PDB file of C-alpha atoms in Angstrom:
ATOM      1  CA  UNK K 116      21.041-122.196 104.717  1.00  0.00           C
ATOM      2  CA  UNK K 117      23.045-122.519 101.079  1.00  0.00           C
ATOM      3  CA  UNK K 118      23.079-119.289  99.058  1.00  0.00           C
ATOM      4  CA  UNK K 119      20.586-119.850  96.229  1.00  0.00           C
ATOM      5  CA  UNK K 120      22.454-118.419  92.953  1.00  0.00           C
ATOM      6  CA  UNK K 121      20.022-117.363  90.298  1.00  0.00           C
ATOM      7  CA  UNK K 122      21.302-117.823  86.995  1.00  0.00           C
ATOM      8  CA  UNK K 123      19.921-115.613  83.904  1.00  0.00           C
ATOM      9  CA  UNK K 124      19.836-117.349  80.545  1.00  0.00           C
ATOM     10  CA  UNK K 125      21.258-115.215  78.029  1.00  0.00           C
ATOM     11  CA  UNK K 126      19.070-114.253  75.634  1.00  0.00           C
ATOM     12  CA  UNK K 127      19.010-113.158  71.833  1.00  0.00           C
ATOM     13  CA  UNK K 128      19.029-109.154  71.322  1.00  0.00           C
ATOM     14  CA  UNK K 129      17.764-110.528  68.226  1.00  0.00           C
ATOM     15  CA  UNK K 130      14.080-108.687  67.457  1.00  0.00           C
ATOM     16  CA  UNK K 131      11.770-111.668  66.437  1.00  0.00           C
ATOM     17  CA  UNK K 132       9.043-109.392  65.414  1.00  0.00           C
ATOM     18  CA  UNK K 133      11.347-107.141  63.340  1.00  0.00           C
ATOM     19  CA  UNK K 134      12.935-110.366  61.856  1.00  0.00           C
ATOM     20  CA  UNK K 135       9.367-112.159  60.829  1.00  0.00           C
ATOM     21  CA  UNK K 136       7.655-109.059  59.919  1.00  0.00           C
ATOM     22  CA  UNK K 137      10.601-108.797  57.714  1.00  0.00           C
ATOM     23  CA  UNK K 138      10.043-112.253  56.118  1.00  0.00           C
ATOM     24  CA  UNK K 139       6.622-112.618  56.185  1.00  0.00           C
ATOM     25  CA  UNK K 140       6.405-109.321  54.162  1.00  0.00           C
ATOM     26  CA  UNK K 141       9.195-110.353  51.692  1.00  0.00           C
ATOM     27  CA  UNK K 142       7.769-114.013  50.740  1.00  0.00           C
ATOM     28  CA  UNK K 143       4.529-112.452  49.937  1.00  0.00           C
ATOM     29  CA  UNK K 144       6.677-110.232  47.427  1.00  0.00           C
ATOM     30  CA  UNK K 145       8.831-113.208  46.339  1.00  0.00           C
ATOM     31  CA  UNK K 146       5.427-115.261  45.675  1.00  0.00           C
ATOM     32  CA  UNK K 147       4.082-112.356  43.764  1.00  0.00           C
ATOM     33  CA  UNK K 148       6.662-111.994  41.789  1.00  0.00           C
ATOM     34  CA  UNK K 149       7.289-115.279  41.081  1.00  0.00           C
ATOM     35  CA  UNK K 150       3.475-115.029  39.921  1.00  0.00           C
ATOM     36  CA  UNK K 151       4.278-112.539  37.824  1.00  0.00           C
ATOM     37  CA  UNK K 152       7.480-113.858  36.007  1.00  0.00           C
ATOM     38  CA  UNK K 153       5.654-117.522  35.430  1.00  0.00           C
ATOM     39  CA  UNK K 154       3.043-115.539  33.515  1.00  0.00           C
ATOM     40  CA  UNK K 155       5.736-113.491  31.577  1.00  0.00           C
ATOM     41  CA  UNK K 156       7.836-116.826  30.467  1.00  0.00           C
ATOM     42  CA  UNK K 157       3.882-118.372  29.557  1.00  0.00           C
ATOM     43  CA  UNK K 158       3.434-115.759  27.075  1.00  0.00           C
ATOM     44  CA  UNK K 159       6.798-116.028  25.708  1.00  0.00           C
ATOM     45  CA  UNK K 160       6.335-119.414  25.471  1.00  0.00           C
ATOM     46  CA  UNK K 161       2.963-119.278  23.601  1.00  0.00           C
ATOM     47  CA  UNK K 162       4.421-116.953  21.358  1.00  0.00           C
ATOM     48  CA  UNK K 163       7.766-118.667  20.934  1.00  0.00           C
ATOM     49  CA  UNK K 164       9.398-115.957  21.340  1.00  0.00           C
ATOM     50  CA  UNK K 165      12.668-117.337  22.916  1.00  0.00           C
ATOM     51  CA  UNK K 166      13.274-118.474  19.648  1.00  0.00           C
ATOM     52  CA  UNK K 167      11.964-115.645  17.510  1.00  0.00           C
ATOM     53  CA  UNK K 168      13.793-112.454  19.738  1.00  0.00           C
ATOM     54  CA  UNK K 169      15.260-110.976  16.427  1.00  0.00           C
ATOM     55  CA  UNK K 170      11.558-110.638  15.236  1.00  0.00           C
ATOM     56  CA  UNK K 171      10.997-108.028  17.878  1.00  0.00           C
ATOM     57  CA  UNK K 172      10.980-104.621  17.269  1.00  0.00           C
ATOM     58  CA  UNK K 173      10.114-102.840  20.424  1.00  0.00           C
ATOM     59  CA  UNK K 174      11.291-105.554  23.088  1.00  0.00           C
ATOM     60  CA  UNK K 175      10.895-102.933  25.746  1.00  0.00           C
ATOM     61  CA  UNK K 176       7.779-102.525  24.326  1.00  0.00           C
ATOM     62  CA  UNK K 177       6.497-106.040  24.659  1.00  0.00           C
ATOM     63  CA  UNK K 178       4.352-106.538  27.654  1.00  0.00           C
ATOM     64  CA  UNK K 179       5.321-110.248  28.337  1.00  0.00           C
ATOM     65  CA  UNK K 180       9.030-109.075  28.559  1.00  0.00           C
ATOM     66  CA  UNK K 181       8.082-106.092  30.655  1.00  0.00           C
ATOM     67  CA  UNK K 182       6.407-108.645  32.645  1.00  0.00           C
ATOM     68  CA  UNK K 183       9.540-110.847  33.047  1.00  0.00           C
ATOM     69  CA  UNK K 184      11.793-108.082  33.593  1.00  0.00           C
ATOM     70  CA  UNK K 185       9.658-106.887  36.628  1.00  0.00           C
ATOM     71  CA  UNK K 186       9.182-111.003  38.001  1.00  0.00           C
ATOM     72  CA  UNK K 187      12.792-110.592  38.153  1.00  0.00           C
ATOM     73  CA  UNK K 188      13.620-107.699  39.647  1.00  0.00           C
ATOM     74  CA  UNK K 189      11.197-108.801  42.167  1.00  0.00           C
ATOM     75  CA  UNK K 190      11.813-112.030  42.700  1.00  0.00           C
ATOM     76  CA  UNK K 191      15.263-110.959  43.424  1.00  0.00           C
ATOM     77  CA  UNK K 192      14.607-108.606  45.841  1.00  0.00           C
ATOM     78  CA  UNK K 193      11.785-111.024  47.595  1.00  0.00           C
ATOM     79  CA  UNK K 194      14.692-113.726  47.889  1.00  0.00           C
ATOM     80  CA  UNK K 195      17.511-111.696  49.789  1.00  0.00           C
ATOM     81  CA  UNK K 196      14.852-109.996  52.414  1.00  0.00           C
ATOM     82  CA  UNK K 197      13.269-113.241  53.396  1.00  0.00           C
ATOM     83  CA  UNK K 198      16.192-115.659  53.134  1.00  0.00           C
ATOM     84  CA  UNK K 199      18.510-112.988  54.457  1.00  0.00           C
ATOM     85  CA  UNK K 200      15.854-112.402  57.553  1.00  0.00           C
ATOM     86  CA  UNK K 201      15.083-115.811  58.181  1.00  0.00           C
ATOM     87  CA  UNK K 202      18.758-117.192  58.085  1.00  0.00           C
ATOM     88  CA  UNK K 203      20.211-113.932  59.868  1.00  0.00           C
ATOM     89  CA  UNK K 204      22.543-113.397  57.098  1.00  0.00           C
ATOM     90  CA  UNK K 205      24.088-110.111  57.074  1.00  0.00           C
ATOM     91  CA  UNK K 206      25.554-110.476  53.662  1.00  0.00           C
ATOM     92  CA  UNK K 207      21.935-110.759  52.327  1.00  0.00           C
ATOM     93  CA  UNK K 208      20.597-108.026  54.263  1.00  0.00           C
ATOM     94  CA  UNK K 209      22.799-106.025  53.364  1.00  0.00           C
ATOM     95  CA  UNK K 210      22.152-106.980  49.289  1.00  0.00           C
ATOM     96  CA  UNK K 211      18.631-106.287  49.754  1.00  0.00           C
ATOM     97  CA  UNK K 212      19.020-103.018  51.717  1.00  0.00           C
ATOM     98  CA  UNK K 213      21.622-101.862  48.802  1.00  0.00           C
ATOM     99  CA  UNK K 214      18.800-102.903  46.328  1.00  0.00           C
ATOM    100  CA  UNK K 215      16.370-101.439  47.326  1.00  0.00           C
ATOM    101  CA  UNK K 216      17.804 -98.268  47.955  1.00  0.00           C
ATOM    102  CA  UNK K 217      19.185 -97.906  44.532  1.00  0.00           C
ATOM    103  CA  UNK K 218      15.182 -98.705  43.092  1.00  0.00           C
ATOM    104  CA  UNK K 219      14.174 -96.001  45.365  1.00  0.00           C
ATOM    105  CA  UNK K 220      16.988 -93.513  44.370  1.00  0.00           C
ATOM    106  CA  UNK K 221      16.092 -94.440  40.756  1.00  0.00           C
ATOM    107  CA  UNK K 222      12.039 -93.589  41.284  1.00  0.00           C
ATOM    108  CA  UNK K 223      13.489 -90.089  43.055  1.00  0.00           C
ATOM    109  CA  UNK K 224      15.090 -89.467  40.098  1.00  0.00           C
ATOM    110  CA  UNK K 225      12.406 -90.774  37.547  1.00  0.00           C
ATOM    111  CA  UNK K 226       9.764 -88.494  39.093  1.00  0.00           C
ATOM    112  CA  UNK K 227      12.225 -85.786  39.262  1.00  0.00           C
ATOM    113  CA  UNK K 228      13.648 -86.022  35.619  1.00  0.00           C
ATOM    114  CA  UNK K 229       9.874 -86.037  34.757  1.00  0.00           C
ATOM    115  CA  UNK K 230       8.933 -82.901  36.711  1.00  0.00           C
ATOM    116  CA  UNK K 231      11.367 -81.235  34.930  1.00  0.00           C
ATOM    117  CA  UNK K 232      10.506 -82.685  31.469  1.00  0.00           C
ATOM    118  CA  UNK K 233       6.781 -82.427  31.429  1.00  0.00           C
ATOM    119  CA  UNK K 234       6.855 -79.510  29.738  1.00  0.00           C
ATOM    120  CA  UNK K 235       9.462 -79.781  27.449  1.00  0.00           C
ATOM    121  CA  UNK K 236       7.341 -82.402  25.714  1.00  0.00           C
ATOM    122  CA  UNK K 237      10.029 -85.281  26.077  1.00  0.00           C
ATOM    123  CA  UNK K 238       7.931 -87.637  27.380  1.00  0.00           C
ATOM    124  CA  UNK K 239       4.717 -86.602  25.225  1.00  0.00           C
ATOM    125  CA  UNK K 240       7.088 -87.853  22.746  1.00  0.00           C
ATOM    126  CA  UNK K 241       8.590 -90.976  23.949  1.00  0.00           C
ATOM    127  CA  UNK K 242       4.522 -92.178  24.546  1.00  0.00           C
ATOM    128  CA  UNK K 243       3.987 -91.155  20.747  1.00  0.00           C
ATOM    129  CA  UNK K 244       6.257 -93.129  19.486  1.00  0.00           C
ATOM    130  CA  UNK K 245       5.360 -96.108  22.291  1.00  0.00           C
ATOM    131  CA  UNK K 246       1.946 -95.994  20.878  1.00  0.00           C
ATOM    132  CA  UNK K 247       2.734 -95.254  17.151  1.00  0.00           C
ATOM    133  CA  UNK K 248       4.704 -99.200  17.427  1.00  0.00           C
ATOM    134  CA  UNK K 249       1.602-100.144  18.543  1.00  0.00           C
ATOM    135  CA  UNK K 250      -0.284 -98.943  16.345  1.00  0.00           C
ATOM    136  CA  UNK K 251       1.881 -99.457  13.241  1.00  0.00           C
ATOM    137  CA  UNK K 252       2.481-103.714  14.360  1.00  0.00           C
ATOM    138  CA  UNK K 253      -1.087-104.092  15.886  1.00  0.00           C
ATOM    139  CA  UNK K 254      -2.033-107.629  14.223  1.00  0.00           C
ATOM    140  CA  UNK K 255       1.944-108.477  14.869  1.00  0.00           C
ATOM    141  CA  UNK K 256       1.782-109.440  18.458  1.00  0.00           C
ATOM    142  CA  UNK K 257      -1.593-110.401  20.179  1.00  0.00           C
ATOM    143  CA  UNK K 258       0.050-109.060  23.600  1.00  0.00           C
ATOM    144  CA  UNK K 259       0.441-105.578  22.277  1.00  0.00           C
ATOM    145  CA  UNK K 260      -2.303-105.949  20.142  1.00  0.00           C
ATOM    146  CA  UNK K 261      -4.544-106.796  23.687  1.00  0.00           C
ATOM    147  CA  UNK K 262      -2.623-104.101  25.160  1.00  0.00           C
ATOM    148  CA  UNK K 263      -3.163-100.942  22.968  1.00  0.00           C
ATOM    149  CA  UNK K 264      -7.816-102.572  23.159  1.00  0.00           C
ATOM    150  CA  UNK K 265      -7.742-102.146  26.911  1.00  0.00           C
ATOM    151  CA  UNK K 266      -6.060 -98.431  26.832  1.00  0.00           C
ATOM    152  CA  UNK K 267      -8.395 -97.397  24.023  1.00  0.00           C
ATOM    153  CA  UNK K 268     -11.649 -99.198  25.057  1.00  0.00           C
ATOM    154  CA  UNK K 269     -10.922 -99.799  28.853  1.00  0.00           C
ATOM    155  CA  UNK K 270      -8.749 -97.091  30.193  1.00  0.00           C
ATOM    156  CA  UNK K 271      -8.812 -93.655  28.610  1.00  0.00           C
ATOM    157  CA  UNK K 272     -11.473 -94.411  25.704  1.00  0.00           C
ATOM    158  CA  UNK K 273      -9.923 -92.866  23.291  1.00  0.00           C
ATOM    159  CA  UNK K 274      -8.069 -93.606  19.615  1.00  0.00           C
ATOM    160  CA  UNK K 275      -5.000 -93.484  17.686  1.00  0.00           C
ATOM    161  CA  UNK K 276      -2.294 -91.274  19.015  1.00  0.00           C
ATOM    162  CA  UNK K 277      -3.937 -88.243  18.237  1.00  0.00           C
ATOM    163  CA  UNK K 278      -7.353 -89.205  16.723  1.00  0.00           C
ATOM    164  CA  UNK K 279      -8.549 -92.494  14.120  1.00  0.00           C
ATOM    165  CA  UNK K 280      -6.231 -90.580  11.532  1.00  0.00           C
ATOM    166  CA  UNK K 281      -3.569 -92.261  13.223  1.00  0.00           C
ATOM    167  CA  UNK K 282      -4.813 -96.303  12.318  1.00  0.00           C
ATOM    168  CA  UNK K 283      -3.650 -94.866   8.307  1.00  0.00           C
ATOM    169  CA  UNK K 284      -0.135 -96.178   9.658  1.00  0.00           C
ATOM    170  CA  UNK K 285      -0.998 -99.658  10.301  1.00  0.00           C
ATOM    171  CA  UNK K 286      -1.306-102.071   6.848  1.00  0.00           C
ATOM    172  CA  UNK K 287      -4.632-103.659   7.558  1.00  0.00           C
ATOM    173  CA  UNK K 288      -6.277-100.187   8.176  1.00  0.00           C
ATOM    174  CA  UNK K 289      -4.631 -98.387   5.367  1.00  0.00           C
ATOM    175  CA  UNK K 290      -7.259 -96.942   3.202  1.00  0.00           C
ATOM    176  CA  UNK K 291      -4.974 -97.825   0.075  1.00  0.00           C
ATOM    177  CA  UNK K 292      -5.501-101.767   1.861  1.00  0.00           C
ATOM    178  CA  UNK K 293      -8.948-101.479   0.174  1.00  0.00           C
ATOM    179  CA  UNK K 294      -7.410-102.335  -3.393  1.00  0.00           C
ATOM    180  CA  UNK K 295      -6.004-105.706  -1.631  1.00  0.00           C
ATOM    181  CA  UNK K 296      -9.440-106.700  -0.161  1.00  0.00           C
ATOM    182  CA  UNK K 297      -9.168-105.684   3.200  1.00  0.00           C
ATOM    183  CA  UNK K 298     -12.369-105.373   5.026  1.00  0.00           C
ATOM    184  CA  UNK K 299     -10.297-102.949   7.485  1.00  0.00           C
ATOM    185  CA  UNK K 300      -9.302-100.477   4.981  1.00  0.00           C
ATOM    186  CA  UNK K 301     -10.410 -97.133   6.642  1.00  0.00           C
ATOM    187  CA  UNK K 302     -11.340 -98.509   9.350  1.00  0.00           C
ATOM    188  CA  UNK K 303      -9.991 -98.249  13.066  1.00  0.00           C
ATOM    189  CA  UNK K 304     -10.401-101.408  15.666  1.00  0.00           C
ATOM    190  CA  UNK K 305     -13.717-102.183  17.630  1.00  0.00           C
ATOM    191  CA  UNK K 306     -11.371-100.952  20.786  1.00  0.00           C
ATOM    192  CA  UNK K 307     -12.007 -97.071  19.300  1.00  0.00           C
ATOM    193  CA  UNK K 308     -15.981 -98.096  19.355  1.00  0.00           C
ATOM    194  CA  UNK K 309     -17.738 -96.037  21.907  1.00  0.00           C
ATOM    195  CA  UNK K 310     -19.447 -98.092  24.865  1.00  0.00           C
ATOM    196  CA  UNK K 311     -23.065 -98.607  24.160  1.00  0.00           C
ATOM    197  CA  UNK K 312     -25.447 -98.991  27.219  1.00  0.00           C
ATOM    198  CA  UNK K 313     -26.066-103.056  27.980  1.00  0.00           C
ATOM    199  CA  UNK K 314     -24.351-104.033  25.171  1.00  0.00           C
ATOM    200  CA  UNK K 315     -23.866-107.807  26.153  1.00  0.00           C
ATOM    201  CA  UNK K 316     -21.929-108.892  22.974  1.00  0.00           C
ATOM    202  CA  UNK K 317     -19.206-106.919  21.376  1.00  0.00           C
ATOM    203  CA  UNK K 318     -19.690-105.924  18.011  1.00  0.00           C
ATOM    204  CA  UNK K 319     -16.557-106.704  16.721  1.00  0.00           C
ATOM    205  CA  UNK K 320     -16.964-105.141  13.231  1.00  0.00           C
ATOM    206  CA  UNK K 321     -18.145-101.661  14.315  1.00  0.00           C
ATOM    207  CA  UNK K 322     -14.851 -99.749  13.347  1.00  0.00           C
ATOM    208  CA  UNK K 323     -15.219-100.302   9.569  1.00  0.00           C
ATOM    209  CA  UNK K 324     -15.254 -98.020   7.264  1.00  0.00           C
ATOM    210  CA  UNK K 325     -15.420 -95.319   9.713  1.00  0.00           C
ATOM    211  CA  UNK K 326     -12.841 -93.214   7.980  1.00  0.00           C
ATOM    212  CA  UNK K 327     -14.096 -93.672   4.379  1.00  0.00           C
ATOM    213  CA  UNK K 328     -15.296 -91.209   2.604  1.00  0.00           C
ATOM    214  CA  UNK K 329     -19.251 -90.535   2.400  1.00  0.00           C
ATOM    215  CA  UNK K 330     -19.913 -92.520   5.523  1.00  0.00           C
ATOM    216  CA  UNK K 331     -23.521 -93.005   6.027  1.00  0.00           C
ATOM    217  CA  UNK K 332     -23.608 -92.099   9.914  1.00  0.00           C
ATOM    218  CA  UNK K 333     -21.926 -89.852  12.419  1.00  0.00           C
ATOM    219  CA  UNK K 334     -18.720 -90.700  13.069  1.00  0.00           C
ATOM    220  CA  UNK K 335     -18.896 -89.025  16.798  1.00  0.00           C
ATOM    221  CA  UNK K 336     -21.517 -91.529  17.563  1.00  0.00           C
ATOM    222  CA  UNK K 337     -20.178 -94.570  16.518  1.00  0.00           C
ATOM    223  CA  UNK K 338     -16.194 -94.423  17.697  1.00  0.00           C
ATOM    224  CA  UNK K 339     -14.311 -92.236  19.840  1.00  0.00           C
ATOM    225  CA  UNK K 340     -12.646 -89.266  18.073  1.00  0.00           C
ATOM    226  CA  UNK K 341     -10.210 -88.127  21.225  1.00  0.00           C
ATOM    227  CA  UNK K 342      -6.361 -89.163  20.745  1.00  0.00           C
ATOM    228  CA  UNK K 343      -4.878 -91.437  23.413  1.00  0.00           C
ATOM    229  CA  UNK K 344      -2.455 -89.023  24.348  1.00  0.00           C
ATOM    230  CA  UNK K 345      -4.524 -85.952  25.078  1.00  0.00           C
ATOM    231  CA  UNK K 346      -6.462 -88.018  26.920  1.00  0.00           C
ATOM    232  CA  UNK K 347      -3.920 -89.497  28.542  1.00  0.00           C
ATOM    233  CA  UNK K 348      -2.745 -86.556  29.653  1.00  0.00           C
ATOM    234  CA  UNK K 349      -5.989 -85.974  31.337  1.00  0.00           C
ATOM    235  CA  UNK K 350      -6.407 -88.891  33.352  1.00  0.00           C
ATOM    236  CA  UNK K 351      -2.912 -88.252  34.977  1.00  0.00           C
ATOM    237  CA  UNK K 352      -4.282 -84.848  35.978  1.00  0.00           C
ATOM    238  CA  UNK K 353      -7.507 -85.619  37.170  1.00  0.00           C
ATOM    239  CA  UNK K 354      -6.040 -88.279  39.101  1.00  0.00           C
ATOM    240  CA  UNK K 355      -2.656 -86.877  40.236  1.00  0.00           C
ATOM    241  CA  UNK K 356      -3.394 -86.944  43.570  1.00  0.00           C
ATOM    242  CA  UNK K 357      -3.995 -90.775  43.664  1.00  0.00           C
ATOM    243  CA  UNK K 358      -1.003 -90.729  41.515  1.00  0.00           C
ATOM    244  CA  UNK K 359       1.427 -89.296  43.842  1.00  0.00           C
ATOM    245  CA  UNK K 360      -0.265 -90.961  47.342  1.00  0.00           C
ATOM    246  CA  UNK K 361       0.508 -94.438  45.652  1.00  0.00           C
ATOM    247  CA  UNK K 362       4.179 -92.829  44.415  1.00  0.00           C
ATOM    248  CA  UNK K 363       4.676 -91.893  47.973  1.00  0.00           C
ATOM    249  CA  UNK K 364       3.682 -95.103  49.503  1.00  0.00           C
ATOM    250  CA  UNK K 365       5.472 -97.224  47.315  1.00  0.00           C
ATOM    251  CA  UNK K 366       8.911 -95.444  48.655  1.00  0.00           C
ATOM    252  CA  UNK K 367       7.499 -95.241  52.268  1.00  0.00           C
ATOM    253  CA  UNK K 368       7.430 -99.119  52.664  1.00  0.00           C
ATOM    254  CA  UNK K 369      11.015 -99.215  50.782  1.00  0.00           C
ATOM    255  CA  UNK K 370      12.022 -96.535  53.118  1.00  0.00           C
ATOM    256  CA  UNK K 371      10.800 -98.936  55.900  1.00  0.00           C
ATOM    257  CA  UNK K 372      12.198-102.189  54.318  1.00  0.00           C
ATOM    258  CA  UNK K 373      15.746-100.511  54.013  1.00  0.00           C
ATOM    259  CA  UNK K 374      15.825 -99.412  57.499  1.00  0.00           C
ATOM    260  CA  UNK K 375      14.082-102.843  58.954  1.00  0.00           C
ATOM    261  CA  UNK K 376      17.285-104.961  57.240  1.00  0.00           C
ATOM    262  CA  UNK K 377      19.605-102.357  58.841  1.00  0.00           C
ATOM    263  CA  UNK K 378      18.180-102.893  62.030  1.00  0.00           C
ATOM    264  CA  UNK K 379      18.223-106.455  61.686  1.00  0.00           C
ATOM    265  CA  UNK K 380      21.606-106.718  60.332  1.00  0.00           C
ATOM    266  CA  UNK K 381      22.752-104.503  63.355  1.00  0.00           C
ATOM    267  CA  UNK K 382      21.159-106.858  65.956  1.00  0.00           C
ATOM    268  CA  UNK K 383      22.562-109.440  64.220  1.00  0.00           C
ATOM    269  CA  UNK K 384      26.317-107.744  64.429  1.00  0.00           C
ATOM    270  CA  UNK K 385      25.841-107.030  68.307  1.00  0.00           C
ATOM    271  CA  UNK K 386      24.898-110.709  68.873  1.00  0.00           C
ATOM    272  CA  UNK K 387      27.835-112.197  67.697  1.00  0.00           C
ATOM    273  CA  UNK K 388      30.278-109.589  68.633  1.00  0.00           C
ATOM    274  CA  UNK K 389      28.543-110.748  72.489  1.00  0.00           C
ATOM    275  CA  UNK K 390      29.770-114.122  71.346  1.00  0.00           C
ATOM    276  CA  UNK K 391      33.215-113.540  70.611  1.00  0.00           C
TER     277      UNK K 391
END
């Protein structure tokens, strides 16, 4: 009876799961972000802003650019880890493990810099003058103008930098804007107006006059009278813990990204070397 030779296909060394988990993980990044950087190049748009850039006087400031920046960023890194995973190209893994690695180094050193900085008041200062631009070009730009109403009204509750006196530095608030007929003059905006229990329409008109002189009810009761920056300040501490797990896993799954495209890209070495 003939010999019966057994032949044994050759077969890829090749991870599929570390390959698709891979791309699966970086298209949902490279959707997000390309989510993210349509919106930013919308609100641009609306503004006209592509046309207008010398009219900006924070651009780092601007929350649309912010936006695009980010879409960017990510939408670069989303490309090379699923088009570098799915095509097994080494020269794109290697681009994405690169990148990410010098984001990561770059958060390591933000959160160290700032460590060492907190109390040195550095970055106190940097968010004063953030917030003063706000402030100061509030009716200028309706993104940073929707952006300093949700950290007042929706996130810390607070107003000005540290306290109404702050809205002085902003020309429709100005208590000297009273002699040009602004109804705003010593006033703050309705995003300083404390929350009032089932309040189902926004009274829009509830920061005038606050600040004037003689004003006929208790200013403590109508608008909050805590700076944004003290209370700032206070939400990072009472939620530093949150803070730091969502710091930590942020760099954990880059951590895990950079090592998954040097796996891959190693697999992918030792297959063709096996071919040659």
């Amino acid at each position: 009876m003939p010999a019966v030779r057994k032949y044994r296909r050759e077969t890829s060394e090749i991870s599929c799961c570390l390959k698709y988990l891979l791309f699966t993980g970086n298209v949902l990044i490279w959707l997000s972000a390309l989510l993210v950087l349509a919106i930013g190049i919308w609100a641009w748009t609306e503004k006209d802003m592509f046309r207008n850039i010398g009219k900006l006087t924070f651009i780092a400031l601007d929350p649309a650019f912010v936006l695009i920046i980010l879409g960017t960023i990510t939408f670069l890194l989303g490309f090379m880890g699923s088009v570098g995973a799915l095509r097994e190209n080494t020269c794109l893994l290697g681009a994405y493990a690169i990148f990410l690695s010098v984001l990561l180094l770059s958060e390591i050193g933000f959160c160290g810099l700032a460590f060492v900085l907190k109390d040195k008041g550095l970055i106190k200062d940097h968010a004063t003058e953030g917030l003063r631009a706000f402030i100061k070009h509030y009716r200028e730009d309706p993104d940073q103008q929707n952006l300093i109403d949700w950290i007042q009204e929706d996130w810390l509750q607070c107003c000005g930098i540290d306290g109404p006196k702050d809205w002085d530095s902003n020309n429709y608030f100005n208590c000297s804007s009273i002699a040009i007929g602004s109804r705003e003059a010593c006033g703050v905006p309705f995003s300083c107006c404390r929350r009032r229990p089932q309040e189902v329409i926004k009274n829009k008109q509830c920061g005038y006059d606050v600040r004037k002189e003689g004003y006929s009810m208790e200013v403590s009761k109508i608008i909050n009278e805590k700076g944004c920056v003290q209370a700032g300040e206070e939400w990072i501490e009472h939620n530093l813990i949150i803070i730091s797990t969502a710091a930590i896993g942020i760099m954990f799954f880059q951590i895990l990204g950079i090592c998954f495209a040097q796996n891959l890209r190693a697999d992918i070495y030792t297959q063709k070397s096996k071919w040659h």
